Tab-separated table of N, CA, C and O in Angstrom:
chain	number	residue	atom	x	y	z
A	1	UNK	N	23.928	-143.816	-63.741
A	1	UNK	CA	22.952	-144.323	-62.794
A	1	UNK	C	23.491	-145.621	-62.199
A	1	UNK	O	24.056	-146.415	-62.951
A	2	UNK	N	23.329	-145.940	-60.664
A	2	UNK	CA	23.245	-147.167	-60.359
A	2	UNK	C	22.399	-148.151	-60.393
A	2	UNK	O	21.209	-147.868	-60.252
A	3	UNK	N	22.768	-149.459	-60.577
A	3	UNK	CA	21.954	-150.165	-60.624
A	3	UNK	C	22.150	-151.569	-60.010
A	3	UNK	O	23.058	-152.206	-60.545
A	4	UNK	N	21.537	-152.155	-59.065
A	4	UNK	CA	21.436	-153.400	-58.249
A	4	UNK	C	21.345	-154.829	-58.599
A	4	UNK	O	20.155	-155.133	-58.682
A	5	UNK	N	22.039	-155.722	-58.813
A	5	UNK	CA	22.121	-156.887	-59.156
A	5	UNK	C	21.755	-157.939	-58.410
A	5	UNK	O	22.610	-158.681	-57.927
A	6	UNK	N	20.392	-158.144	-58.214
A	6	UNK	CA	20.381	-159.070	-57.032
A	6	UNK	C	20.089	-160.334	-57.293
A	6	UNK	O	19.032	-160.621	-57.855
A	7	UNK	N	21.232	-161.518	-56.818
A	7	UNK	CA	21.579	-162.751	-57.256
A	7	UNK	C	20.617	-163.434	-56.321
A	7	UNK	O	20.605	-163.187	-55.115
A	8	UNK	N	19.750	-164.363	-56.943
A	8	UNK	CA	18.974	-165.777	-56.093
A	8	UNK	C	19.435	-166.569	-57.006
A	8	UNK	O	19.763	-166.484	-58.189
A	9	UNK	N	19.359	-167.876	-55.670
A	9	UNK	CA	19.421	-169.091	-56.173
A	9	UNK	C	18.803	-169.677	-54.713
A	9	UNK	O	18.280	-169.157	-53.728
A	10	UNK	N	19.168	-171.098	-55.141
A	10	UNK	CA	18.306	-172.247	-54.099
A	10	UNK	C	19.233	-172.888	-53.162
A	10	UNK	O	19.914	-173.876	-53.437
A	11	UNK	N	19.220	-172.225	-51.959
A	11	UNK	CA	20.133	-172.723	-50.737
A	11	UNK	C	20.282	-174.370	-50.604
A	11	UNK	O	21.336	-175.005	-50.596
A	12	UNK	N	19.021	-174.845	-50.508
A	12	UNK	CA	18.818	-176.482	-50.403
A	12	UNK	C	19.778	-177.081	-51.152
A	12	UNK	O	20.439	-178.057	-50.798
A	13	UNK	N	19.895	-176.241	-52.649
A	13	UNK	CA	21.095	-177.027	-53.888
A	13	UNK	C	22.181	-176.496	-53.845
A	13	UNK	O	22.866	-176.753	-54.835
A	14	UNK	N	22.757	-175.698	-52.933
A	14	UNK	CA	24.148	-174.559	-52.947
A	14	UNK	C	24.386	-173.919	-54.046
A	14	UNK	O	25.381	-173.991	-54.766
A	15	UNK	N	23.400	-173.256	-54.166
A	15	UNK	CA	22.959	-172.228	-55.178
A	15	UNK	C	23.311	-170.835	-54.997
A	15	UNK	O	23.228	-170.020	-55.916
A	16	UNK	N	23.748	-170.512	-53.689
A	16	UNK	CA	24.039	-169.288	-53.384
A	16	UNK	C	25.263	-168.875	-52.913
A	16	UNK	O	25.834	-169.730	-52.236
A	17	UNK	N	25.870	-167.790	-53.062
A	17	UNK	CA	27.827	-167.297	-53.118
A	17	UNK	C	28.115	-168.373	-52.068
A	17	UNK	O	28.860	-169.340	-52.224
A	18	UNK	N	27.404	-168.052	-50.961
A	18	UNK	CA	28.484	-169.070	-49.756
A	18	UNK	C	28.290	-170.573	-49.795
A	18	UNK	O	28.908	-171.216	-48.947
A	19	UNK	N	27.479	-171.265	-50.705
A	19	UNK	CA	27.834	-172.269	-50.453
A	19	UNK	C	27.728	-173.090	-51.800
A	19	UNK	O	27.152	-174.077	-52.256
A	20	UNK	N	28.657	-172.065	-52.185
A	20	UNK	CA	28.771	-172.966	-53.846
A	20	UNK	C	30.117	-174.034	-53.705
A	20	UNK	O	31.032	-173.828	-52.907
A	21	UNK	N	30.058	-175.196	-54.624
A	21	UNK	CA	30.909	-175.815	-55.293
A	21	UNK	C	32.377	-175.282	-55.527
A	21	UNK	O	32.565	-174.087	-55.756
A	22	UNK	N	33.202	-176.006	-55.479
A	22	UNK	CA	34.289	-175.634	-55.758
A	22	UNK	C	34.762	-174.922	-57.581
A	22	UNK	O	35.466	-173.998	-57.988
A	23	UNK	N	34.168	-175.654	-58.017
A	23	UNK	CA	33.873	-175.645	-59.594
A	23	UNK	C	33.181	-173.948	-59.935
A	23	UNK	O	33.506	-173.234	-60.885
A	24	UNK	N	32.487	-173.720	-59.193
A	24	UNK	CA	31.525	-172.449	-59.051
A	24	UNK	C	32.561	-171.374	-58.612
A	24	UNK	O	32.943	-170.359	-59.196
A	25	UNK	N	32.882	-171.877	-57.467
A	25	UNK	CA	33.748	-170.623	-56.958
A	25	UNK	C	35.175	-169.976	-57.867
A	25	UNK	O	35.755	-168.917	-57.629
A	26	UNK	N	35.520	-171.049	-59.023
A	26	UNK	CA	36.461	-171.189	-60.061
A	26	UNK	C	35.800	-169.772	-61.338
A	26	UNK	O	36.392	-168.864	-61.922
A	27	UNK	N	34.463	-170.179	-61.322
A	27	UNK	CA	33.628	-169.771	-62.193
A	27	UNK	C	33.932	-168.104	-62.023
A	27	UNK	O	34.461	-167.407	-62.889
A	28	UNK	N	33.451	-167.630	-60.650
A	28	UNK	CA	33.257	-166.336	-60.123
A	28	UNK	C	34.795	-165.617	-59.840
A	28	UNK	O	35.011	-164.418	-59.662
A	29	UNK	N	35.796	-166.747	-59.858
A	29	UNK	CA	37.293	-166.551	-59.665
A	29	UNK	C	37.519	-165.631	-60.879
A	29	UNK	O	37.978	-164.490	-60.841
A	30	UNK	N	37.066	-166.412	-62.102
A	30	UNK	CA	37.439	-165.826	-63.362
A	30	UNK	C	36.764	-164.778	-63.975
A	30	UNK	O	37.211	-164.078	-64.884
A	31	UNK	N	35.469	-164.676	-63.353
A	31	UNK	CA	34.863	-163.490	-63.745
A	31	UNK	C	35.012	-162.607	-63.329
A	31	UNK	O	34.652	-161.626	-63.979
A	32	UNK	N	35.663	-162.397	-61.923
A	32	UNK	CA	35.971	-161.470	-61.461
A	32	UNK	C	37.567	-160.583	-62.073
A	32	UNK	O	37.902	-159.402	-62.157
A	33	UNK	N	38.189	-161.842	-62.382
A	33	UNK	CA	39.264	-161.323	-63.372
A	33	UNK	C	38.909	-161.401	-65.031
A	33	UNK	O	39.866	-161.799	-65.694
A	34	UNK	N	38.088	-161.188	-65.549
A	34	UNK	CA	38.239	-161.304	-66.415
A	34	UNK	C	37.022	-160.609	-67.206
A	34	UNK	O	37.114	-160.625	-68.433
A	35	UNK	N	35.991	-160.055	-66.681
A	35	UNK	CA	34.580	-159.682	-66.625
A	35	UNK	C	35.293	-157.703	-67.547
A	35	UNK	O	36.036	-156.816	-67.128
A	36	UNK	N	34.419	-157.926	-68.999
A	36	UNK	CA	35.351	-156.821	-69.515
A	36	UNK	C	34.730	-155.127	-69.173
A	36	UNK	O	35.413	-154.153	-69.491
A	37	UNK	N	33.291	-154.966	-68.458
A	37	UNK	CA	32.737	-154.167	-67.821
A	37	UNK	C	33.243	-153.915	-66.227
A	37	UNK	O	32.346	-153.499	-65.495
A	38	UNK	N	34.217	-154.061	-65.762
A	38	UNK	CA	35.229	-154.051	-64.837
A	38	UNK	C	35.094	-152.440	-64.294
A	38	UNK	O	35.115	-152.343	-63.067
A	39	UNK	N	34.981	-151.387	-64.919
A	39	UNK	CA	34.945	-150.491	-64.918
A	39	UNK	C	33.590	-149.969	-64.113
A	39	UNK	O	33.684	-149.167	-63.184
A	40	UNK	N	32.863	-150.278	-64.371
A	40	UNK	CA	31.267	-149.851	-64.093
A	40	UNK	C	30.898	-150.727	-62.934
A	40	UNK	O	29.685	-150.878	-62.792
A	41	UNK	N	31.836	-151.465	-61.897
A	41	UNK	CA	31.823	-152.305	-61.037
A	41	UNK	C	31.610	-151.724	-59.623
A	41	UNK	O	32.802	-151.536	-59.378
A	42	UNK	N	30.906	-151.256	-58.395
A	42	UNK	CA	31.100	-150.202	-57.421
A	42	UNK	C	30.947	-150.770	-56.466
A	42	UNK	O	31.182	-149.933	-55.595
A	43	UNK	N	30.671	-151.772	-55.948
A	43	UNK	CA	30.186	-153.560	-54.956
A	43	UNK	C	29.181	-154.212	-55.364
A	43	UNK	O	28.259	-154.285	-56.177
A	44	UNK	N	29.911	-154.840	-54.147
A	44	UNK	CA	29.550	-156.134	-54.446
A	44	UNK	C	29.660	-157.072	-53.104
A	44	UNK	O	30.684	-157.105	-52.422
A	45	UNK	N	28.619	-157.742	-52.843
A	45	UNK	CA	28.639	-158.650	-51.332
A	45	UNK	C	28.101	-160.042	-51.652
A	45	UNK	O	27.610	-160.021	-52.781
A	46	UNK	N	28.004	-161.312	-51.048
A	46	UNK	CA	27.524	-162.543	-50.831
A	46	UNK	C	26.483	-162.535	-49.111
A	46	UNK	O	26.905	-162.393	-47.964
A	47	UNK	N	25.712	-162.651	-49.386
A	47	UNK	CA	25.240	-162.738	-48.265
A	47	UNK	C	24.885	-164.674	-47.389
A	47	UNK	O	24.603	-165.797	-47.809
A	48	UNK	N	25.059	-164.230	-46.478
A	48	UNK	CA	25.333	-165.968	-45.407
A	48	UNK	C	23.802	-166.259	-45.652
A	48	UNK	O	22.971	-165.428	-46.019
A	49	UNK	N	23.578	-167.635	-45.370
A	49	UNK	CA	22.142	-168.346	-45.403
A	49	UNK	C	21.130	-167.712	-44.893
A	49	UNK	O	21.476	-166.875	-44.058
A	50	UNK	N	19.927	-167.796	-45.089
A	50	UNK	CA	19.250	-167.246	-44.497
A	50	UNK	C	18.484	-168.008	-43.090
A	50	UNK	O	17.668	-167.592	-42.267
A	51	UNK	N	19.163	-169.267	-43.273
A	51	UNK	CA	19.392	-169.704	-41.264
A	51	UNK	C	19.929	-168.845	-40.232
A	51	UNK	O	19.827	-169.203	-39.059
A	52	UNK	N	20.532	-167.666	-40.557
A	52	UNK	CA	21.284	-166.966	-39.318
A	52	UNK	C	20.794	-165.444	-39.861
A	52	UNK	O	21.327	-164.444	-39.380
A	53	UNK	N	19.764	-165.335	-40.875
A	53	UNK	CA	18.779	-164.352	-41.124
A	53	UNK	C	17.959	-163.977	-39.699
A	53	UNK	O	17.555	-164.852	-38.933
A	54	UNK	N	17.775	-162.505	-39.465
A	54	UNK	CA	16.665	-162.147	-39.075
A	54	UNK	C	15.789	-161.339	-39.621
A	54	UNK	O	16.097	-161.015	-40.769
A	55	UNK	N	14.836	-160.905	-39.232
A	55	UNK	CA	13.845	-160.103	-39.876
A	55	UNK	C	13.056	-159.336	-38.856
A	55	UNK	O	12.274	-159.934	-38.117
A	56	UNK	N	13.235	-157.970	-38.779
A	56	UNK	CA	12.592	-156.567	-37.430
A	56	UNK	C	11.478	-156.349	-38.160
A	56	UNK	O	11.229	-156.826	-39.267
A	57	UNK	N	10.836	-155.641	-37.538
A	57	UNK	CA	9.204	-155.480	-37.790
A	57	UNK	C	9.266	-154.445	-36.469
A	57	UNK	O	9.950	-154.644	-35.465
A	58	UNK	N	8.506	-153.445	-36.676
A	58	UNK	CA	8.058	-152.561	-35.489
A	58	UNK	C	6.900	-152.213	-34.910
A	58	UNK	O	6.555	-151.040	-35.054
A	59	UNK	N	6.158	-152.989	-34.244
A	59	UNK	CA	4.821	-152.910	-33.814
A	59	UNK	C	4.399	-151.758	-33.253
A	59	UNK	O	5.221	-151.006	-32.728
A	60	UNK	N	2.907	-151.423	-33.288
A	60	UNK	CA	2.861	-149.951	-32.201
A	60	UNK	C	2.683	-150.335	-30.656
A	60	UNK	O	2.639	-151.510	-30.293
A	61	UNK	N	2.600	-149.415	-29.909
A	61	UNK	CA	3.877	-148.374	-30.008
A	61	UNK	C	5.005	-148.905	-30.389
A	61	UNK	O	5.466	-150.034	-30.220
A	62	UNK	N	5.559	-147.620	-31.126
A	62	UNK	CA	6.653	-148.478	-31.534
A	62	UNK	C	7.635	-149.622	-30.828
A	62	UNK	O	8.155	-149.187	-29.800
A	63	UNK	N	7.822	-150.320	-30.996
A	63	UNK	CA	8.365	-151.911	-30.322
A	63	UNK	C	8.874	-152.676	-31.342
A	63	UNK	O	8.034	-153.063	-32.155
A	64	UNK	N	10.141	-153.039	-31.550
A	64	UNK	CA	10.926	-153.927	-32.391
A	64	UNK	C	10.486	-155.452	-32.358
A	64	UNK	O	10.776	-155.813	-31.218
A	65	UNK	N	10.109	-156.182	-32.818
A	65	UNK	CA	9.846	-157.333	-32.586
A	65	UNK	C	10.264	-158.333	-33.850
A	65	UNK	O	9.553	-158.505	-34.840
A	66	UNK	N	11.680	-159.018	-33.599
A	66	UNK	CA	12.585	-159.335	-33.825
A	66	UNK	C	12.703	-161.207	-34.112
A	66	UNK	O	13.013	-161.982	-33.208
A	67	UNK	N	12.369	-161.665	-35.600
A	67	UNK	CA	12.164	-162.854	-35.664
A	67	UNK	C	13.113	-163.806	-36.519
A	67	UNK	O	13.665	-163.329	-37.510
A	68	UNK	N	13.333	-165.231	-36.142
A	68	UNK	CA	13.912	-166.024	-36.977
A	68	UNK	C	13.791	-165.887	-38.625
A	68	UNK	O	12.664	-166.035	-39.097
A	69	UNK	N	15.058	-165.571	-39.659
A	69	UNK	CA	15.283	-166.044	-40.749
A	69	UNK	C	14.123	-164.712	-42.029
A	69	UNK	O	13.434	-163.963	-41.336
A	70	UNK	N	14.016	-164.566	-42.971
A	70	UNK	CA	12.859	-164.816	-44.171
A	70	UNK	C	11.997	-165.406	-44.087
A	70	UNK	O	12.482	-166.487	-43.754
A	71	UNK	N	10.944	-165.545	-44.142
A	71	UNK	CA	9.787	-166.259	-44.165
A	71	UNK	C	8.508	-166.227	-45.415
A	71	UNK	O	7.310	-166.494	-45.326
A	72	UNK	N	9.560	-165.668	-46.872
A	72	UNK	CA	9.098	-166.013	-47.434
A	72	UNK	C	8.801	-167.069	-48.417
A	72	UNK	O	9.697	-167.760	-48.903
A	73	UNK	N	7.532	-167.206	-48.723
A	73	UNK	CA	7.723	-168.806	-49.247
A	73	UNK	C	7.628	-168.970	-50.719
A	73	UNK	O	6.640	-169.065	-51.447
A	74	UNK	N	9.537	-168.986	-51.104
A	74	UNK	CA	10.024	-168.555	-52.341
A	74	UNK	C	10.824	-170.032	-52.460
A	74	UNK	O	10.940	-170.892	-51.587
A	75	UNK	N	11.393	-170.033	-53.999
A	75	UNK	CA	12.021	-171.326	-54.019
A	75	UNK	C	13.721	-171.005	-53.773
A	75	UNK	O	14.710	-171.538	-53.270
A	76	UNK	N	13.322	-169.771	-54.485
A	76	UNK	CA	14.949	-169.363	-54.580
A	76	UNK	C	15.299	-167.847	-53.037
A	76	UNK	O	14.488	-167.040	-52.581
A	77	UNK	N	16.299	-167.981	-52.796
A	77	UNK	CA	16.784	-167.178	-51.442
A	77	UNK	C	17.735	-166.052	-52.316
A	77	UNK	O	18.372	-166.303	-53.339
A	78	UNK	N	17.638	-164.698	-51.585
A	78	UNK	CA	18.721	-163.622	-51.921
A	78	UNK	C	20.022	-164.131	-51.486
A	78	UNK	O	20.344	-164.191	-50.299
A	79	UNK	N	20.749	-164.489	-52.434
A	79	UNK	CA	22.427	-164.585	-52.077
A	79	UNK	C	23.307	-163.759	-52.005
A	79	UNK	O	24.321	-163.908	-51.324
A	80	UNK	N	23.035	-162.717	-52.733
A	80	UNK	CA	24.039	-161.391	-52.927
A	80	UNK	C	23.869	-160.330	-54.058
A	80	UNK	O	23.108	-160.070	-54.991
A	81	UNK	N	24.652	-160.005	-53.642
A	81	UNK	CA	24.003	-158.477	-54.850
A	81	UNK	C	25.686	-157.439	-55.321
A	81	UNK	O	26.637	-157.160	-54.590
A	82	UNK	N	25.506	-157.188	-56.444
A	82	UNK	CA	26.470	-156.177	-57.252
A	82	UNK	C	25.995	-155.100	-57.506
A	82	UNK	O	24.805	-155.139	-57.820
A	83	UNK	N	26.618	-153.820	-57.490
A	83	UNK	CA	26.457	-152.750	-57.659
A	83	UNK	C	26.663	-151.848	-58.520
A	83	UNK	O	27.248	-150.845	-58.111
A	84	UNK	N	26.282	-151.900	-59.890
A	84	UNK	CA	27.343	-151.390	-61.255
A	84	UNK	C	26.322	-149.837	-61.404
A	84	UNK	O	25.146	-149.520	-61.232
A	85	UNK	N	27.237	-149.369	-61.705
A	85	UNK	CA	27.478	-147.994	-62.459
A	85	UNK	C	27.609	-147.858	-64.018
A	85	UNK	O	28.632	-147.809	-64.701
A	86	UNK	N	26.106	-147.807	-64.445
A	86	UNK	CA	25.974	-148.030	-65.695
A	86	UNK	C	25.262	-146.855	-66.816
A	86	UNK	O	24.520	-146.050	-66.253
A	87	UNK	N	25.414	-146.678	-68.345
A	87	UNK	CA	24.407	-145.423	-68.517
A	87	UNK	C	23.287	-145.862	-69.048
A	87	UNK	O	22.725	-145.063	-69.796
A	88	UNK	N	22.738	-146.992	-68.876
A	88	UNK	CA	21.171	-147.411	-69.222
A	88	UNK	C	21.181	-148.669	-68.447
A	88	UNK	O	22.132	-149.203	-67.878
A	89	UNK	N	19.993	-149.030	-68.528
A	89	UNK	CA	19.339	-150.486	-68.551
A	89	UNK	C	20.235	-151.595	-69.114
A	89	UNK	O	20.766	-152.499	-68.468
A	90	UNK	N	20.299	-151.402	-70.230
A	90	UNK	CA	20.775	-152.614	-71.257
A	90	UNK	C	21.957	-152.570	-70.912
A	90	UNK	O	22.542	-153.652	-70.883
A	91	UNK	N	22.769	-151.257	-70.510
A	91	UNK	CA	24.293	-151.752	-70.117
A	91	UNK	C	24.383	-152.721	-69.142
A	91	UNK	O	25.201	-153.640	-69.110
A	92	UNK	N	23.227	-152.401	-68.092
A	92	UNK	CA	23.316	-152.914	-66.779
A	92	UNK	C	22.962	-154.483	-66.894
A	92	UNK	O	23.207	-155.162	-65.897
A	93	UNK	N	22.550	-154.956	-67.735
A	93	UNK	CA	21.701	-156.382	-68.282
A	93	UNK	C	22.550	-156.736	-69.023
A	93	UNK	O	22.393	-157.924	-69.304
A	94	UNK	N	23.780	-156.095	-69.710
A	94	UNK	CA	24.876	-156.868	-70.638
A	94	UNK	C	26.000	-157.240	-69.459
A	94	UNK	O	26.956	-157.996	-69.632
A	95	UNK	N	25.663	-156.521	-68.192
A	95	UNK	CA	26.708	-156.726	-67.296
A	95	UNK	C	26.394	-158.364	-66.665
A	95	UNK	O	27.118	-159.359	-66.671
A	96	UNK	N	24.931	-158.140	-66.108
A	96	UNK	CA	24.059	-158.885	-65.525
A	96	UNK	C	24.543	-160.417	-66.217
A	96	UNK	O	25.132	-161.282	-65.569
A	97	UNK	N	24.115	-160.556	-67.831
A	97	UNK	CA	24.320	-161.444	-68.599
A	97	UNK	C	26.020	-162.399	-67.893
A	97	UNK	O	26.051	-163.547	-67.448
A	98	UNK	N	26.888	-161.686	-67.991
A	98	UNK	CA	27.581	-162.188	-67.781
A	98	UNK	C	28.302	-162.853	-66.125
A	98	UNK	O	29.436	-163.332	-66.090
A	99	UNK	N	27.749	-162.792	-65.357
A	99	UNK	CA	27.485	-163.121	-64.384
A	99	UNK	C	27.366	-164.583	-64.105
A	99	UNK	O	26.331	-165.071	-64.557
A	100	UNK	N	28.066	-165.310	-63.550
A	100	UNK	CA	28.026	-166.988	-63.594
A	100	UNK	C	27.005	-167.378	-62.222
A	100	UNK	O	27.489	-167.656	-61.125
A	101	UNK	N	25.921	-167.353	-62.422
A	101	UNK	CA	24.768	-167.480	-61.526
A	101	UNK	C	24.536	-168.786	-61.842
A	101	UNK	O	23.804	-169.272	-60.980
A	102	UNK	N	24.823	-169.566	-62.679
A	102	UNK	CA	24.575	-170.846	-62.734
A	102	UNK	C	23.602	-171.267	-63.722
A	102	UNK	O	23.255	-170.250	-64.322
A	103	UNK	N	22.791	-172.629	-64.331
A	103	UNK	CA	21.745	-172.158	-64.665
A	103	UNK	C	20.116	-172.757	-64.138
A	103	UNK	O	19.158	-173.220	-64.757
A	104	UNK	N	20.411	-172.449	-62.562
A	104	UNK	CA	19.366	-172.887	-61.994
A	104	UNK	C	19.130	-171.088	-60.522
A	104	UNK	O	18.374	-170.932	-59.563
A	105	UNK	N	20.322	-170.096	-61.207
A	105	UNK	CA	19.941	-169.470	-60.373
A	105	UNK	C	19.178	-167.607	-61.568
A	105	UNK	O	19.171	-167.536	-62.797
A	106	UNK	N	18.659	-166.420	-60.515
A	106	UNK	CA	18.210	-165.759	-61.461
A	106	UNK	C	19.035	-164.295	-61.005
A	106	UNK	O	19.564	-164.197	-59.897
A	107	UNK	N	19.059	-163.351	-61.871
A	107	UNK	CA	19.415	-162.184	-61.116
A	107	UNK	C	18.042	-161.016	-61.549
A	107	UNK	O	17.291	-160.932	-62.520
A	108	UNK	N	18.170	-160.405	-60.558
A	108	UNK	CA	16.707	-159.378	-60.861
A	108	UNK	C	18.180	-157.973	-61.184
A	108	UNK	O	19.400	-157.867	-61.061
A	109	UNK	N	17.142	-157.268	-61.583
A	109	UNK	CA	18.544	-156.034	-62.613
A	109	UNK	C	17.462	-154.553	-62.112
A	109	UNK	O	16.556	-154.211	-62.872
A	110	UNK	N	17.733	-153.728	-60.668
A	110	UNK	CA	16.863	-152.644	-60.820
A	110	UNK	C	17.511	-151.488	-60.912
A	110	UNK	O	18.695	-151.712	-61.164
A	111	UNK	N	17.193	-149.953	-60.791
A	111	UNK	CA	17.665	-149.233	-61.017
A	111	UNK	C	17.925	-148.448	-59.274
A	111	UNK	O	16.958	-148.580	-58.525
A	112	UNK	N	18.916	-147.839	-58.812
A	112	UNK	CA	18.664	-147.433	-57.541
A	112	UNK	C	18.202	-146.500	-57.871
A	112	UNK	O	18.067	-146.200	-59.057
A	113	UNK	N	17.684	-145.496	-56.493
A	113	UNK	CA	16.719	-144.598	-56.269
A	113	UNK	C	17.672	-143.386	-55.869
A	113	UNK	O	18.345	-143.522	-54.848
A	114	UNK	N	17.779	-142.143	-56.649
A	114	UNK	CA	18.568	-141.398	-56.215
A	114	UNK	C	18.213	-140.697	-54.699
A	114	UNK	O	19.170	-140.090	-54.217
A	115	UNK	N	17.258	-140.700	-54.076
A	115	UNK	CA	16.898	-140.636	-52.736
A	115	UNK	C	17.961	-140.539	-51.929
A	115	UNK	O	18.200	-139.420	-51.475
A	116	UNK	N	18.823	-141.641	-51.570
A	116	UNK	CA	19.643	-141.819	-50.509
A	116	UNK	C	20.960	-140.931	-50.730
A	116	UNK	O	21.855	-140.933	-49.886
């Protein structure tokens, strides 16, 4: 099963992939080499601030109506997300665990939807 790793943290503190610390980016350097679930790895992205975010909405008739950024009023912002290929939960949360999110950021751990 797949399962979705989705990294927040707090933009205001460079909490998120693109605008971490040098020290941070060292962090994710090594986990990426060195992370021993390597195997069960399928993507993985950083996503840019959510200043150059938009957000569609489709009014009726249908009509796109197309607005500045997130607007939700959260502390922490979606930074990015991993994609592991795992055979339970707990694998996917021993993966999760190791993940250098910092310790002011969180990761949510779901299962994808075989749908797509």
């Amino acid at each position: 099963m797949h399962y979705v790793l989705l990294m927040y943290g707090e933009e205001a503190k460079g909490e998120t992939p693109t605008q971490m610390p040098a020290e941070r980016a060292a962090e994710w350097a090594t986990f990426w080499q060195e992370q021993p679930l390597k195997s069960v790895l399928h993507s993985w992205g950083a996503l840019m601030p959510t200043a150059v975010a938009r957000t569609m909405r489709v009014d009726e008739p249908p009509t796109p109506v197309v607005t500045d950024g997130p607007f939700a009023e959260t502390k922490e912002q979606l930074g990015g997300f991993i994609i592991v290929e795992c055979d339970s939960m707990d694998e996917a949360l021993e993966f999760a665990a190791q993940v250098p999110c910092g310790p002011h950021g969180s990761i949510e751990v779901r299962a994808l939807s075989d749908l797509g």
